[in-house]
Short mmCIF file of C-alpha atoms and ligand atoms in Angstrom, two decimals:
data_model
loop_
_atom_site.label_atom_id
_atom_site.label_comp_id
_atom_site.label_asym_id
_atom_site.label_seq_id
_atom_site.Cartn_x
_atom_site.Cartn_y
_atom_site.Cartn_z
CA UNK G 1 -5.45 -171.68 21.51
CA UNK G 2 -2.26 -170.61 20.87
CA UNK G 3 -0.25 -168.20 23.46
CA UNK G 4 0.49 -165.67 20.93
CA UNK G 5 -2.32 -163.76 19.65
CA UNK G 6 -3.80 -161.66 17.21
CA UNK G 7 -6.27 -159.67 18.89
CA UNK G 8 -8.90 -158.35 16.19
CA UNK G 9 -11.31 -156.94 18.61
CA UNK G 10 -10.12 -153.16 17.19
CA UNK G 11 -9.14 -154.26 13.55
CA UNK G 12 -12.66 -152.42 12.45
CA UNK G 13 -14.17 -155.34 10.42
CA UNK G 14 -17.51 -154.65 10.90
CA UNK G 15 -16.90 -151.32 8.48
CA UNK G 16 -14.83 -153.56 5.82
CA UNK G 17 -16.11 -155.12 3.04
CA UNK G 18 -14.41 -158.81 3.37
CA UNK G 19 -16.83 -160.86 2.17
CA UNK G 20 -15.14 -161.06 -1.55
CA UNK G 21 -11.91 -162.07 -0.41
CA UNK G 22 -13.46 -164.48 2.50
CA UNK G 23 -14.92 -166.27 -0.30
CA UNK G 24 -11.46 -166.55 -2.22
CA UNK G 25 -10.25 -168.83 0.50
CA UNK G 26 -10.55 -172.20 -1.90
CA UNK G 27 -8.93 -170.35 -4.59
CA UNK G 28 -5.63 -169.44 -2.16
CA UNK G 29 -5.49 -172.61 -0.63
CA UNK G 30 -5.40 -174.67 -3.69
CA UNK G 31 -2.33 -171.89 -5.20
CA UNK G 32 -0.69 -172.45 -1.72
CA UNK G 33 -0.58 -176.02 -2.55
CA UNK G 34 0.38 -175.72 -6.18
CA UNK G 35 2.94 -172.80 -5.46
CA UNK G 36 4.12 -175.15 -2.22
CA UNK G 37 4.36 -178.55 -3.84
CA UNK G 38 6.19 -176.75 -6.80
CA UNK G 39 8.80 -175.00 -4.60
CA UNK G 40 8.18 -171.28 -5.22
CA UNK G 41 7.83 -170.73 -1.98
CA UNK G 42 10.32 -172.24 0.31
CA UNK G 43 9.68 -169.72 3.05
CA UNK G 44 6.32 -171.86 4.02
CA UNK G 45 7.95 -175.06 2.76
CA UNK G 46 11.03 -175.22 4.48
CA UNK G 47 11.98 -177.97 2.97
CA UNK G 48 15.81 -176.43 2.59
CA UNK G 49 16.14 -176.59 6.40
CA UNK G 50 17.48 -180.21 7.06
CA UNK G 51 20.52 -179.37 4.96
CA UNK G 52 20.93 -176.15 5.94
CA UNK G 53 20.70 -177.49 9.92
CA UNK G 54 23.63 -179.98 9.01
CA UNK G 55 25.44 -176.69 6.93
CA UNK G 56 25.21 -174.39 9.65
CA UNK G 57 26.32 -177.51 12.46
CA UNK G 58 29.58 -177.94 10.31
CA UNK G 59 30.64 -174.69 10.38
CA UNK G 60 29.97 -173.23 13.44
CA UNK G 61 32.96 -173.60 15.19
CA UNK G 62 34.58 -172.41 12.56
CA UNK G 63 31.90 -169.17 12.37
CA UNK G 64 31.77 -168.77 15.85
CA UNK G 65 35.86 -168.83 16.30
CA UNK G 66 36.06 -165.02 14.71
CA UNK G 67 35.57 -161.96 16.98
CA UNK G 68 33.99 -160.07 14.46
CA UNK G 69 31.49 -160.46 11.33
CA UNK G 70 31.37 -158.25 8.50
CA UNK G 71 28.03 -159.10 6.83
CA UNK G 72 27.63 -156.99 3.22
CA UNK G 73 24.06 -157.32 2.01
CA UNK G 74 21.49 -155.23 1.40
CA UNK G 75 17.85 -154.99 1.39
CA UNK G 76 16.30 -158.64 2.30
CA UNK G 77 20.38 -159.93 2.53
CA UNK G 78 20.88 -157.22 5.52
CA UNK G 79 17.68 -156.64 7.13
CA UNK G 80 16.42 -159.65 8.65
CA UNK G 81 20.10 -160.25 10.64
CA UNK G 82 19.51 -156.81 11.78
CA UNK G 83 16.38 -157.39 13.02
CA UNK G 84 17.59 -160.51 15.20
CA UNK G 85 20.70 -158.94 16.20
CA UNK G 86 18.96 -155.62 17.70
CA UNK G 87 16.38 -158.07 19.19
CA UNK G 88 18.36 -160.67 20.64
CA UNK G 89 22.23 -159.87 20.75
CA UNK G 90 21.69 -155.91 22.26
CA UNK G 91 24.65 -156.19 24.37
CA UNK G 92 26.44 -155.38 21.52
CA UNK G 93 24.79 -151.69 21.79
CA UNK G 94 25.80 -151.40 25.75
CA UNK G 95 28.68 -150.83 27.68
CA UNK G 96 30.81 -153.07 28.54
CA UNK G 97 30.49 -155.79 25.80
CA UNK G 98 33.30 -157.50 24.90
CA UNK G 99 32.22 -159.70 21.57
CA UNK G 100 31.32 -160.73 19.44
CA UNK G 101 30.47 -158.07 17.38
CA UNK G 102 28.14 -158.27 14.04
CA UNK G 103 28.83 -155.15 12.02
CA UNK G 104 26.20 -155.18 9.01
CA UNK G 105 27.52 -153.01 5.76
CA UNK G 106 24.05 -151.96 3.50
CA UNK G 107 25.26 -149.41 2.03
CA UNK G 108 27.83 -147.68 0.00
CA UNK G 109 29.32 -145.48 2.48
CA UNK G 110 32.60 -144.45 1.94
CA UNK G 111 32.96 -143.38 5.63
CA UNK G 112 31.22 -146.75 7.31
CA UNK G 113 33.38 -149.06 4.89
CA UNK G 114 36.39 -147.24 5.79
CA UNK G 115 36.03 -147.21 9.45
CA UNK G 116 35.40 -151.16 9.30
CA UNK G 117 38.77 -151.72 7.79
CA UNK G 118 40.43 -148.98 9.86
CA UNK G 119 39.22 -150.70 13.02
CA UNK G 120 38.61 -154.28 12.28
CA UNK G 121 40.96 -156.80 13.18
CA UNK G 122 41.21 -158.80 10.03
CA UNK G 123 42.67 -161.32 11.18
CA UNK G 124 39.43 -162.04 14.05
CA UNK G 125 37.21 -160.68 11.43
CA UNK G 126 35.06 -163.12 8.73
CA UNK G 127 33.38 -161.29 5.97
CA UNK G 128 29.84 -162.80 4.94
CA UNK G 129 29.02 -161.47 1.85
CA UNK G 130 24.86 -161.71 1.40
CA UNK G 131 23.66 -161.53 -2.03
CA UNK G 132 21.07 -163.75 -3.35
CA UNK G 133 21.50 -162.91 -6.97
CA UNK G 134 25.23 -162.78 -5.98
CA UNK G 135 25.49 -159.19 -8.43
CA UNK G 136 24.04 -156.63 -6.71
CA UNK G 137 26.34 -153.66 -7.17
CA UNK G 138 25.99 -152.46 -3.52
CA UNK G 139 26.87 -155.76 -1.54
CA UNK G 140 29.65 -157.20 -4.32
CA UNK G 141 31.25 -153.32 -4.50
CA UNK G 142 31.84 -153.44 -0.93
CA UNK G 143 33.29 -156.99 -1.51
CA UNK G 144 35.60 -155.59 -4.17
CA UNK G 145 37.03 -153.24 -1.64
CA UNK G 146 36.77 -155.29 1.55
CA UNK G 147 38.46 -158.26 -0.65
CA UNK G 148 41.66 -155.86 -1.61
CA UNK G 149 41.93 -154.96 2.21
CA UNK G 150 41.56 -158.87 3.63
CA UNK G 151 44.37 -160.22 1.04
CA UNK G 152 46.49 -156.86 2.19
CA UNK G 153 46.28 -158.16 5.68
CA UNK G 154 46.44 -161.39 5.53
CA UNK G 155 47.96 -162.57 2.39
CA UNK G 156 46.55 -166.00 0.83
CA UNK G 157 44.75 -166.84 3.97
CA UNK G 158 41.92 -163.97 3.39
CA UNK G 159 39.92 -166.78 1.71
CA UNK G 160 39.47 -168.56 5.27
CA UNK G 161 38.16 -165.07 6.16
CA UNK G 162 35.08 -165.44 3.88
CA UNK G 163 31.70 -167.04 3.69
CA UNK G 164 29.35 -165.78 0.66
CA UNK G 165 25.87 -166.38 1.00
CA UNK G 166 24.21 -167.10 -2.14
CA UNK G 167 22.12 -169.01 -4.99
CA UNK G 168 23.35 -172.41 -5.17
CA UNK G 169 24.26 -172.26 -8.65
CA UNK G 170 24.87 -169.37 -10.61
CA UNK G 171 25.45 -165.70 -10.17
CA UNK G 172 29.32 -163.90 -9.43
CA UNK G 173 29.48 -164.83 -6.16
CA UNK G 174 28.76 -168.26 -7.32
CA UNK G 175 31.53 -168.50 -9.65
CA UNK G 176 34.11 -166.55 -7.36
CA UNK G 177 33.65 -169.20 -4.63
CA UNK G 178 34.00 -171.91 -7.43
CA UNK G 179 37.09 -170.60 -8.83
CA UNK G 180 38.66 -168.86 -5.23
CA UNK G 181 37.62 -172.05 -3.23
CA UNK G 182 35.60 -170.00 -0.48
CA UNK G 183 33.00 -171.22 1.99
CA UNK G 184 29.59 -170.89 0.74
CA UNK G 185 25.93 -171.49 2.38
CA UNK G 186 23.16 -171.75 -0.62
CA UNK G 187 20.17 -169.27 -0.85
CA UNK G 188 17.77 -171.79 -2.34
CA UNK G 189 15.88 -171.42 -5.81
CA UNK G 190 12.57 -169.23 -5.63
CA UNK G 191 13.83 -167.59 -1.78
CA UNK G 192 14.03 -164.04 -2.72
CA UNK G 193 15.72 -161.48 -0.03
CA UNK G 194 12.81 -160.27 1.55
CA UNK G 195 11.54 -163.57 2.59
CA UNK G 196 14.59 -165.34 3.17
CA UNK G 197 15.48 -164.17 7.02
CA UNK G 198 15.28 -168.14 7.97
CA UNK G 199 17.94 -169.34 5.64
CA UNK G 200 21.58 -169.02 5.38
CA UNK G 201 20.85 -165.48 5.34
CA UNK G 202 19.29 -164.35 8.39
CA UNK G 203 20.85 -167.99 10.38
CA UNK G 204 24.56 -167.38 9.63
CA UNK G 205 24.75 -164.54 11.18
CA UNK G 206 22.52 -165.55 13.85
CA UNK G 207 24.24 -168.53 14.72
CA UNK G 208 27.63 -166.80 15.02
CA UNK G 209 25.70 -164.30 17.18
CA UNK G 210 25.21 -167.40 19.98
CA UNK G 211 21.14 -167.21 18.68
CA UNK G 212 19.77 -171.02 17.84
CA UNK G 213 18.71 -171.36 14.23
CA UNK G 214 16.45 -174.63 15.22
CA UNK G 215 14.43 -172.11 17.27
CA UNK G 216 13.86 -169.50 14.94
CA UNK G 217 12.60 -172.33 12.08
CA UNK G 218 10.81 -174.39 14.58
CA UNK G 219 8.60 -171.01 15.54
CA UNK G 220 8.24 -170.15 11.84
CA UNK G 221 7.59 -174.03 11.14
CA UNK G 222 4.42 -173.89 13.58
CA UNK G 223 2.81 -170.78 11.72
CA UNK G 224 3.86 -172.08 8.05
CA UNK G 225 3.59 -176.04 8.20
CA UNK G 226 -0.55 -175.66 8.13
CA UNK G 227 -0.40 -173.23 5.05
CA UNK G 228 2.38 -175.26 3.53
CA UNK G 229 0.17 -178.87 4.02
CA UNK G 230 -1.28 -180.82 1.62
CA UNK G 231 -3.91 -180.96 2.78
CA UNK G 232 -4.70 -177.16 3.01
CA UNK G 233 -8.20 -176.53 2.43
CA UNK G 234 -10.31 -173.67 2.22
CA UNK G 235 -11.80 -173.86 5.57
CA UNK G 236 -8.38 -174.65 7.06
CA UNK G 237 -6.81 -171.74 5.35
CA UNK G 238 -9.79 -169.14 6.61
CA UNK G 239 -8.94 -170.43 10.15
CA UNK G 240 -5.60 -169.42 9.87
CA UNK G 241 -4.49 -165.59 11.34
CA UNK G 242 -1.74 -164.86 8.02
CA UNK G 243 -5.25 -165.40 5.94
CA UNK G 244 -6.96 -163.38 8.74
CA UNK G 245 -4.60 -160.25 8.21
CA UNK G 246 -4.46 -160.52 4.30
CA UNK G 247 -8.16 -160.10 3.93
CA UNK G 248 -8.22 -157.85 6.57
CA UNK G 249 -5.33 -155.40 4.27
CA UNK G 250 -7.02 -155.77 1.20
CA UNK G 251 -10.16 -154.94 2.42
CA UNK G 252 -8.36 -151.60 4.52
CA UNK G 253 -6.82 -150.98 0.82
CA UNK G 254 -9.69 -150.90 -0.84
CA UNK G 255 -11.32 -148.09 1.78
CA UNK G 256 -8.51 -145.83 1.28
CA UNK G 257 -6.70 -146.87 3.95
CA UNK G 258 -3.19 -146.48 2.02
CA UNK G 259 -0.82 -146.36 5.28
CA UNK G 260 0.15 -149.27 7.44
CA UNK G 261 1.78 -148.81 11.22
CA UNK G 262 4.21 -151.21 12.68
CA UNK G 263 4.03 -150.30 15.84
CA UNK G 264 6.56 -152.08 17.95
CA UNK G 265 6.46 -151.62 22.17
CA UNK G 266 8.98 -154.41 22.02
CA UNK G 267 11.58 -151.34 21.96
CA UNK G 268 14.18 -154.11 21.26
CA UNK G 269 12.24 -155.36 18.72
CA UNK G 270 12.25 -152.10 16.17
CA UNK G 271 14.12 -153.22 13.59
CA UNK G 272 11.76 -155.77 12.84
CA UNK G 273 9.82 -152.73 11.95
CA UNK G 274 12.38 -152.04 8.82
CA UNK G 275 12.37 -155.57 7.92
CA UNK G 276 8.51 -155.60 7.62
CA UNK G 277 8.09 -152.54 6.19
CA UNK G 278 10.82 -153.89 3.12
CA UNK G 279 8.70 -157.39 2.95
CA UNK G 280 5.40 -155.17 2.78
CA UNK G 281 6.92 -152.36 0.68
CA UNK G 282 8.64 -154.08 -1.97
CA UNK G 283 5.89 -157.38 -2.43
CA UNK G 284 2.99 -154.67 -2.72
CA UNK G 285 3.92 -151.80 -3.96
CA UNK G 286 2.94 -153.23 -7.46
CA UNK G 287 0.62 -151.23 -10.59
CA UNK G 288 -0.45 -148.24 -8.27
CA UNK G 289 -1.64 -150.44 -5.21
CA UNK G 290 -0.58 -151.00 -2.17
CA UNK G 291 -0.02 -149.82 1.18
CA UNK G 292 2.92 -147.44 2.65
CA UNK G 293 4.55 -149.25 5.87
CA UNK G 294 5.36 -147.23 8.52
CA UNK G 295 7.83 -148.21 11.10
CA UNK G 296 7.48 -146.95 14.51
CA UNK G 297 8.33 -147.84 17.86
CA UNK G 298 6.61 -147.69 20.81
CA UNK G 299 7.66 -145.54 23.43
CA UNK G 300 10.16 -143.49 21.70
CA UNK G 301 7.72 -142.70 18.53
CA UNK G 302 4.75 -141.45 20.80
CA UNK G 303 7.07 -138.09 21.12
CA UNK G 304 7.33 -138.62 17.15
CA UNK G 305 5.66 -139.13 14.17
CA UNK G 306 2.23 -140.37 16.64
CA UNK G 307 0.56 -137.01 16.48
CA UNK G 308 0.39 -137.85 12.65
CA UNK G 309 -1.14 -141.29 13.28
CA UNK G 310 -3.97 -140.29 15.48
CA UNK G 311 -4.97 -136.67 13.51
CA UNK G 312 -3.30 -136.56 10.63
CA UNK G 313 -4.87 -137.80 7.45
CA UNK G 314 -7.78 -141.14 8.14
CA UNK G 315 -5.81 -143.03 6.08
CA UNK G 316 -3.63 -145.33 8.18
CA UNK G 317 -4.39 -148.93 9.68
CA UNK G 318 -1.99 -150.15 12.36
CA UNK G 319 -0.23 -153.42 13.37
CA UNK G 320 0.45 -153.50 16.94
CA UNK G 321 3.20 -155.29 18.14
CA UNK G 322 3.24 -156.43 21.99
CA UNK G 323 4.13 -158.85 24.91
CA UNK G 324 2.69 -158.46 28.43
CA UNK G 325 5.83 -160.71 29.38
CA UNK G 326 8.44 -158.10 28.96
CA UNK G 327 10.76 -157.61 32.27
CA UNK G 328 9.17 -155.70 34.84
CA UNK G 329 13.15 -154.26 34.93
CA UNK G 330 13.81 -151.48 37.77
CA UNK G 331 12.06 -150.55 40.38
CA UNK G 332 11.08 -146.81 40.28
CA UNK G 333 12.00 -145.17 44.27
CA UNK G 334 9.59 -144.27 46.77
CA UNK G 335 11.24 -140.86 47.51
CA UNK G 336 9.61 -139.25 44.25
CA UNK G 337 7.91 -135.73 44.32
CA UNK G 338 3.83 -135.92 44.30
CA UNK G 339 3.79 -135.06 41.30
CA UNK G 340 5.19 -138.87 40.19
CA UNK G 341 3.46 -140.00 43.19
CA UNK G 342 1.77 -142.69 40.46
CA UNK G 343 4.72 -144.20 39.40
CA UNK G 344 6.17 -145.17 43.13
CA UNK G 345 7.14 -148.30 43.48
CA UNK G 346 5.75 -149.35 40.11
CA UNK G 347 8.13 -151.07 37.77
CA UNK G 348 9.71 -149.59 33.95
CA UNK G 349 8.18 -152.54 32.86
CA UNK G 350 4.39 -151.49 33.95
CA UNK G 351 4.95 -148.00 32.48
CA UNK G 352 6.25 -149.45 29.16
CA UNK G 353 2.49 -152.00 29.46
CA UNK G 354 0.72 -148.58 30.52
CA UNK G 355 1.96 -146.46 27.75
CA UNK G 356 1.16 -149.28 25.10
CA UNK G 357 -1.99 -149.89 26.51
CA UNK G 358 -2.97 -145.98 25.90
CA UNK G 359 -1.41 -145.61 22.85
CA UNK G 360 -3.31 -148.39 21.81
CA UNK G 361 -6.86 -147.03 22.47
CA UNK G 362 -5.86 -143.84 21.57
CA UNK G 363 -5.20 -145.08 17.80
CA UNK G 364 -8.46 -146.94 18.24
CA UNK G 365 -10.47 -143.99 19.65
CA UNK G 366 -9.03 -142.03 16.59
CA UNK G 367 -10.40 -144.53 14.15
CA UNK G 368 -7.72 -146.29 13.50
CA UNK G 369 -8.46 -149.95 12.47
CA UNK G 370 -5.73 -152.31 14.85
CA UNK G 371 -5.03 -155.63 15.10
CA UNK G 372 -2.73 -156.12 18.07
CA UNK G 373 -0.22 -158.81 17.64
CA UNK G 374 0.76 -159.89 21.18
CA UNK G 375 3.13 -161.95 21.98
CA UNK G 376 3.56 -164.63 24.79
CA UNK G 377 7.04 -164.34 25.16
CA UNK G 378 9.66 -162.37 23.17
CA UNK G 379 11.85 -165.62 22.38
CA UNK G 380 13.98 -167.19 19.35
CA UNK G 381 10.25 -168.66 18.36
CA UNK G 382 7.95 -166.37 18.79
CA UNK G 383 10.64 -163.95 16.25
CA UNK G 384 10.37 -167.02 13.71
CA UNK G 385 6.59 -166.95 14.04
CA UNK G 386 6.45 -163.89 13.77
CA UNK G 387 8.46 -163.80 10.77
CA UNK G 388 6.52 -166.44 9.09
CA UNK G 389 3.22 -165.24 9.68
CA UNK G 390 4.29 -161.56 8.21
CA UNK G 391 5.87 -163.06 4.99
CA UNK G 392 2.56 -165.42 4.53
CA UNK G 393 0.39 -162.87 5.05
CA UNK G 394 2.43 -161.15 2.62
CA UNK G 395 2.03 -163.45 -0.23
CA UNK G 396 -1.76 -163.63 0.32
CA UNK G 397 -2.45 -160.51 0.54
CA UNK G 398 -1.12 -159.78 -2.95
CA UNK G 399 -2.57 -162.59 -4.07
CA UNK G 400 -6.17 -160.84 -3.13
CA UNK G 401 -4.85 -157.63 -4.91
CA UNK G 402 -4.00 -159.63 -8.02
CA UNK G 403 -0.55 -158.49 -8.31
CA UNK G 404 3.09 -160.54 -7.91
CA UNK G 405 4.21 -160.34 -4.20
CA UNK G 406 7.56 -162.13 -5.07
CA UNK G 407 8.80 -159.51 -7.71
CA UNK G 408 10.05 -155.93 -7.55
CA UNK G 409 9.98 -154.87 -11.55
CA UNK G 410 10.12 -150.93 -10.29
CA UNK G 411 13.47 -150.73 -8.98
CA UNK G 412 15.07 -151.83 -11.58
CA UNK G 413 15.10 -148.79 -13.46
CA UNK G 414 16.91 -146.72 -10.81
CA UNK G 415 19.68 -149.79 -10.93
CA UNK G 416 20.21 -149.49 -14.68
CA UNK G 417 20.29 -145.66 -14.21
CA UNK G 418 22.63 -146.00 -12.00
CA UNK G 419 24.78 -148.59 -13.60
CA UNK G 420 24.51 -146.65 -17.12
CA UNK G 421 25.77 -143.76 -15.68
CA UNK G 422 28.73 -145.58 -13.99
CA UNK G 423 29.60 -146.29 -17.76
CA UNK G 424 28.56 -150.32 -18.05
CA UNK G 425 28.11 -151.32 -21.72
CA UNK G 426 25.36 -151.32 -23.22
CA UNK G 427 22.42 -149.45 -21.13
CA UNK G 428 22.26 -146.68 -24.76
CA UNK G 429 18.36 -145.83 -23.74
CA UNK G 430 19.68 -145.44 -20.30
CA UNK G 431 22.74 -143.26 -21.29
CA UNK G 432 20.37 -141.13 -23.66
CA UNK G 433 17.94 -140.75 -20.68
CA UNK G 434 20.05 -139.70 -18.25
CA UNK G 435 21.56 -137.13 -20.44
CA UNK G 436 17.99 -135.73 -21.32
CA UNK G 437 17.24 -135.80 -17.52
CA UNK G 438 20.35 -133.87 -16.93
CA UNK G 439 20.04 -131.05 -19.40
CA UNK G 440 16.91 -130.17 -18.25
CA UNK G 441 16.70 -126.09 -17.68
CA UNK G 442 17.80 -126.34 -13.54
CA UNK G 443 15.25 -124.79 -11.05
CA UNK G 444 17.37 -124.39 -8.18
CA UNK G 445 17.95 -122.21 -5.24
CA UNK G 446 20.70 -121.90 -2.64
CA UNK G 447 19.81 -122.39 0.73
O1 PA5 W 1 13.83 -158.59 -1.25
C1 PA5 W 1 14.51 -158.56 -2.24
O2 PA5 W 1 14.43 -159.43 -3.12
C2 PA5 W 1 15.54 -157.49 -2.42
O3 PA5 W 1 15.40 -156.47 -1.48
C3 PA5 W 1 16.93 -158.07 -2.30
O4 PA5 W 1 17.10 -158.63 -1.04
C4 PA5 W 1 18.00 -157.00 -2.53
O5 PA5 W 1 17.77 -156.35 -3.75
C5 PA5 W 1 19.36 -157.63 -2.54
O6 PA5 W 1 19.40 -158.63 -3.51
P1 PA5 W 1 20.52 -159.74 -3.49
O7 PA5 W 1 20.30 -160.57 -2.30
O8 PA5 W 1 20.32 -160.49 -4.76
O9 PA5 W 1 21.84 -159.03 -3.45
#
């Protein structure tokens, strides 16, 4: 058995009805196969990592040469670094650290763009621009801007200041790096952003962080190769946990449980929290369906948003991320008052395993169905397992709610809302839209 577990023994399956999807396992394995073998989904595949390996060798001295990296992305181009950089690179948030420094721009904030090129050294500064598409108005804005201030700086050399992340044939980025000659790593066909941590997008930035890209692919290969075999079957694919968690889901779904927990007590390991709850979020939030993910982190969050969880509405399932292995860290003293008397000699560590472990049954003993995900060891692997188990389960479980995990048709509308009223031609529904949303009769009061 694997050393990383998923421990079901809470998960409530005795009250689920899973016997409908449990008998849908031929049906997924043999769309694994045809969606595999056709390359829609290179996440399980990995078939673009070879190339990519040899990519990433060739330019990492050149990467890892700057002091700083300016990485603008958003949404599935920004949160996956994050997630490895809070989890593996946190000397960057302590004192005393003296580079490199990944500084991750998802957003269009005047103040946060204007600090980086107040304060940024450009010429120890490369800016990786993320953008799948490679014309989302957020990451190739900032671009604009950041572009103006590199060539201000540093005259004709800014272009040996920039790597652009993105598909391997079309889009603006595309055709900028064609016609500017910049440094490019390709997002491959069918990789959208919220699946594509363990390509040039999430690995660039890792590898100029000093994190190993092999690592993070060869723990995501162990969890992904058996679903992305030819030889998947149906009995192969009900063994396997990211099966085990979609039917699991769908079944919660379909009981009204319309909430799901990340609940992290790797503290370092939050902002895989945001990444998950983007993957989960944007794949299944389709036609009314769907589950609302809920970041938290374990033990800052049990002073937080926990009294919700365990007595606010019976709606809410939980995934619980932990790892026994953790550093025990400091030793508490011996000279505390009684009243700590319990915590004596004990390590940070233990109370950090104590706390999870009561959080943990409290959540059960409140009726909340939990599968704890527990880690062996909080390594480079165990994040690209993790990773790949999360995005397959993903996938499968909208595949069991019959809707398109890989698409995100809702948000589109804000975009061309937002883009009609910046004045872009064409967009005249939009314009006429906007204006009737804008003449409404105002309800509003000062506060
Ligand atoms: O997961 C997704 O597909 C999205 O969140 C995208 O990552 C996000 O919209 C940014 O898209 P792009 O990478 O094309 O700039």
């Amino acid at each position: 058995m694997s050393a990383d577990i998923l421990d079901w023994t809470n998960a409530g399956l005795g009250d689920l009805d899973t016997a409908a999807y449990r008998a849908r396992a031929a049906e997924m394995a043999d769309r694994l196969k045809t969606e595999v073998g056709a390359g829609r989904l290179p996440f399980l595949g990995l078939g673009y990592w070879p190339k990519l390996d040899k990519d990433l060798g060739a330019m990492a001295g050149w990467l890892t040469g700057f002091e700083h990296m300016l990485l603008l992305g958003i949404g599935g181009s920004a949160l996956g670094a994050r997630a490895l950089q809070k989890a593996f690179f946190p000397a960057q948030d302590q004192p005393g650290h003296n580079g490199p420094w990944l500084w991750i721009a998802d957003n269009v904030d005047a103040r946060s763009i204007e600090a980086c090129m107040a304060k940024l050294p450009p010429e120890k500064t490369v800016v990786v621009v993320v953008s799948k598409s490679g014309g989302t108005i957020e990451t190739v804005g900032q671009y604009f801007i950041v572009r103006n201030w590199l060539k201000a700086r540093l005259g004709a050399s800014w272009k040996d200041h920039a790597l652009f992340v993105t598909d391997q044939k079309i889009g603006f980025l595309r055709r900028e790096a064609a016609s500017l000659g910049i440094r490019t790593l390709a997002v491959p066909d069918n990789l959208g952003g919220r699946y594509s941590v363990l390509s040039a997008v999430g690995l660039a930035p890792a590898l100029f962080m000093g994190l190993d890209p092999a690592r993070l692919v060869k723990g995501a290969a162990e969890v992904a190769g058996p679903l992305a075999s030819a030889g998947l079957d149906a009995e192969a694919l009900s063994g396997h946990p990211a099966f085990g968690l979609a039917i699991w889901a769908a079944a919660l779904m379909d009981r009204g449980f319309d909430e799901l927990i990340f609940f992290s007590y790797l503290p370092l390991w939050a902002c895989f929290g945001d990444w998950f709850a983007q993957l989960w979020a944007e794949s299944l939030g389709k036609q009314g369906k769907g589950s609302q993910p809920i970041p938290a982190v374990g033990v800052t969050d049990q002073h937080s948003v926990n009294q919700m969880f365990l007595d606010g509405r019976r709606n809410k399932a939980c995934l619980f991320l932990t790892c026994p292995s953790l550093p025990a860290g400091p030793r508490f003293p011996e000279d505390l008052a009684d009243e700590f008397a319990y915590v004596r000699g004990r390590d940070l560590g233990d109370l950090l395993q104590a706390e999870a472990l009561g959080t943990r049954m409290a959540l059960t003993t409140s009726g909340v169905p939990l599968v704890e995900v527990r880690l062996d060891r909080d390594g480079q692997e165990a994040a690209g397992k993790l990773m790949a188990l999360l995005g397959a389960a993903t996938i499968l479980t909208g595949w069991l709610m019959d809707i398109n995990p890989l698409d995100q048709p809702a948000v589109e509308l804000g975009k061309r809302l937002a883009k009609a009223r910046m004045g872009a031609a064409g967009l005249e529904r939009e314009k006429a839209d906007l204006e009737a949303f804008l003449s409404a009769q105002r309800q509003e009061q000062g506060f």
